[in-house]
GROMACS .gro file of C-alpha atoms in nm:
model
  139
    1MET     CA    1   0.000   0.000   0.000
    2PRO     CA    2   0.147   0.338  -0.090
    3LEU     CA    3   0.102   0.635   0.141
    4THR     CA    4   0.035   0.990   0.023
    5LYS     CA    5   0.238   1.278   0.165
    6ASN     CA    6  -0.038   1.342   0.419
    7GLY     CA    7  -0.024   0.978   0.535
    8LYS     CA    8  -0.338   0.849   0.363
    9GLU     CA    9  -0.302   0.484   0.268
   10HIS     CA   10  -0.407   0.338  -0.066
   11ASN     CA   11  -0.460  -0.038  -0.060
   12ILE     CA   12  -0.392  -0.187  -0.401
   13GLN     CA   13  -0.370  -0.560  -0.329
   14PHE     CA   14  -0.493  -0.818  -0.084
   15ALA     CA   15  -0.398  -1.181  -0.042
   16ALA     CA   16  -0.628  -1.400   0.162
   17LYS     CA   17  -0.521  -1.693   0.376
   18ASN     CA   18  -0.648  -1.974   0.155
   19ASP     CA   19  -0.626  -1.816  -0.191
   20ARG     CA   20  -0.586  -2.079  -0.461
   21PRO     CA   21  -0.361  -2.042  -0.637
   22ALA     CA   22  -0.153  -1.877  -0.367
   23ARG     CA   23  -0.127  -1.503  -0.421
   24TRP     CA   24   0.213  -1.337  -0.429
   25ILE     CA   25   0.248  -0.980  -0.306
   26PHE     CA   26   0.561  -0.799  -0.419
   27ASP     CA   27   0.689  -0.474  -0.565
   28LEU     CA   28   0.823  -0.580  -0.902
   29SER     CA   29   0.926  -0.227  -0.996
   30SER     CA   30   1.144  -0.192  -0.689
   31PHE     CA   31   1.293  -0.536  -0.734
   32TYR     CA   32   1.397  -0.490  -1.096
   33SER     CA   33   1.503  -0.126  -1.064
   34GLU     CA   34   1.691  -0.217  -0.745
   35LYS     CA   35   1.556   0.100  -0.585
   36PRO     CA   36   1.369   0.139  -0.255
   37SER     CA   37   1.002   0.050  -0.276
   38LEU     CA   38   0.731   0.312  -0.270
   39LEU     CA   39   0.495   0.045  -0.134
   40TYR     CA   40   0.439  -0.095   0.211
   41ILE     CA   41   0.350  -0.461   0.237
   42GLU     CA   42   0.175  -0.550   0.560
   43ALA     CA   43   0.099  -0.902   0.681
   44LEU     CA   44  -0.211  -0.904   0.900
   45GLU     CA   45  -0.174  -1.274   0.979
   46PRO     CA   46   0.113  -1.522   1.003
   47SER     CA   47   0.257  -1.545   0.652
   48GLN     CA   48   0.535  -1.708   0.457
   49ILE     CA   49   0.785  -1.442   0.360
   50LEU     CA   50   1.035  -1.519   0.087
   51GLN     CA   51   1.330  -1.294   0.019
   52ILE     CA   52   1.593  -1.313  -0.252
   53LYS     CA   53   1.849  -1.070  -0.384
   54HIS     CA   54   1.816  -0.963  -0.747
   55PRO     CA   55   2.146  -1.119  -0.866
   56ASP     CA   56   2.055  -1.448  -0.696
   57LEU     CA   57   1.719  -1.462  -0.874
   58VAL     CA   58   1.880  -1.384  -1.208
   59GLY     CA   59   2.124  -1.668  -1.138
   60LEU     CA   60   1.834  -1.904  -1.070
   61PHE     CA   61   1.669  -1.799  -1.396
   62THR     CA   62   1.990  -1.859  -1.588
   63ASN     CA   63   2.089  -2.188  -1.429
   64HIS     CA   64   1.750  -2.344  -1.355
   65HIS     CA   65   1.499  -2.284  -1.633
   66LYS     CA   66   1.204  -2.409  -1.427
   67PHE     CA   67   1.248  -2.104  -1.200
   68ASP     CA   68   1.245  -1.880  -1.506
   69ARG     CA   69   0.925  -2.040  -1.638
   70ASN     CA   70   0.748  -2.049  -1.300
   71PHE     CA   71   0.832  -1.688  -1.220
   72ARG     CA   72   0.718  -1.580  -1.568
   73ILE     CA   73   0.382  -1.749  -1.502
   74ILE     CA   74   0.352  -1.573  -1.164
   75ILE     CA   75   0.426  -1.237  -1.332
   76GLU     CA   76   0.174  -1.305  -1.610
   77GLN     CA   77  -0.095  -1.391  -1.353
   78LYS     CA   78  -0.013  -1.076  -1.155
   79PHE     CA   79  -0.034  -0.866  -1.472
   80ILE     CA   80  -0.378  -1.009  -1.553
   81GLU     CA   81  -0.493  -0.949  -1.194
   82ILE     CA   82  -0.377  -0.587  -1.199
   83GLN     CA   83  -0.521  -0.526  -1.547
   84ASN     CA   84  -0.859  -0.660  -1.432
   85LEU     CA   85  -0.839  -0.445  -1.119
   86VAL     CA   86  -0.772  -0.131  -1.325
   87LEU     CA   87  -1.056  -0.213  -1.567
   88ASP     CA   88  -1.289  -0.275  -1.275
   89LYS     CA   89  -1.193   0.054  -1.109
   90ILE     CA   90  -1.256   0.263  -1.421
   91SER     CA   91  -1.567   0.090  -1.554
   92SER     CA   92  -1.769  -0.037  -1.257
   93THR     CA   93  -1.995   0.133  -1.007
   94ALA     CA   94  -1.885   0.141  -0.644
   95GLU     CA   95  -2.152  -0.116  -0.558
   96ALA     CA   96  -2.031  -0.349  -0.836
   97LYS     CA   97  -1.671  -0.310  -0.716
   98TYR     CA   98  -1.777  -0.399  -0.362
   99LEU     CA   99  -1.974  -0.704  -0.478
  100SER     CA  100  -1.673  -0.813  -0.684
  101PHE     CA  101  -1.452  -0.770  -0.377
  102LEU     CA  102  -1.690  -0.989  -0.172
  103GLU     CA  103  -1.687  -1.253  -0.444
  104GLN     CA  104  -1.309  -1.251  -0.470
  105TYR     CA  105  -1.242  -1.227  -0.094
  106PRO     CA  106  -1.548  -1.369   0.088
  107GLU     CA  107  -1.377  -1.407   0.428
  108LEU     CA  108  -1.143  -1.109   0.404
  109SER     CA  109  -1.424  -0.856   0.440
  110LYS     CA  110  -1.470  -0.979   0.797
  111ARG     CA  111  -1.099  -0.957   0.887
  112VAL     CA  112  -0.976  -0.625   0.748
  113LEU     CA  113  -1.078  -0.274   0.844
  114ASN     CA  114  -1.356  -0.099   0.651
  115THR     CA  115  -1.111   0.183   0.581
  116GLN     CA  116  -0.881  -0.065   0.406
  117ILE     CA  117  -1.162  -0.207   0.194
  118ALA     CA  118  -1.282   0.143   0.105
  119SER     CA  119  -0.928   0.244   0.012
  120TYR     CA  120  -0.894  -0.063  -0.211
  121LEU     CA  121  -1.226   0.020  -0.381
  122GLY     CA  122  -1.133   0.387  -0.422
  123ILE     CA  123  -1.425   0.516  -0.215
  124THR     CA  124  -1.470   0.672   0.127
  125PRO     CA  125  -1.548   0.457   0.431
  126GLU     CA  126  -1.878   0.645   0.465
  127PHE     CA  127  -1.979   0.552   0.109
  128LEU     CA  128  -1.882   0.190   0.176
  129SER     CA  129  -2.116   0.193   0.478
  130LYS     CA  130  -2.396   0.328   0.257
  131ILE     CA  131  -2.335   0.054  -0.002
  132ARG     CA  132  -2.340  -0.213   0.268
  133LYS     CA  133  -2.664  -0.073   0.409
  134ASP     CA  134  -2.822  -0.060   0.062
  135ILE     CA  135  -2.723  -0.421  -0.006
  136THR     CA  136  -2.859  -0.532   0.333
  137ASP     CA  137  -3.188  -0.346   0.270
  138LEU     CA  138  -3.231  -0.528  -0.063
  139LYS     CA  139  -3.215  -0.870   0.105
   0.00000   0.00000   0.00000
């Protein structure tokens, strides 16, 4: 999640405990540019954290082609995920984005703060509350 200069957080990714396939969270730009990340990655639950230095990963790609292929597939999946997220953010209503979030992360909505969900959806927490109330009233 990047922070603005005034400290406002912008959540851009979530990974839930039992995601299948497992979801990788990383800052690819920072890794390949070998510059400090502009993103904060926060684990809200016990997580597996993998760390590798850039030259070591390049060595794995060069010497072990399965790593190269597997990492390429991970990157392709991440690209598709981010592309779909961008398309959703620019073409869907706030209610549709929230319903999509609930479909993608059914249990996560109960474990993360409303402010984090609202940030991810690009809406205010107050508007998220209104959407939730509207959805509840329809049932």
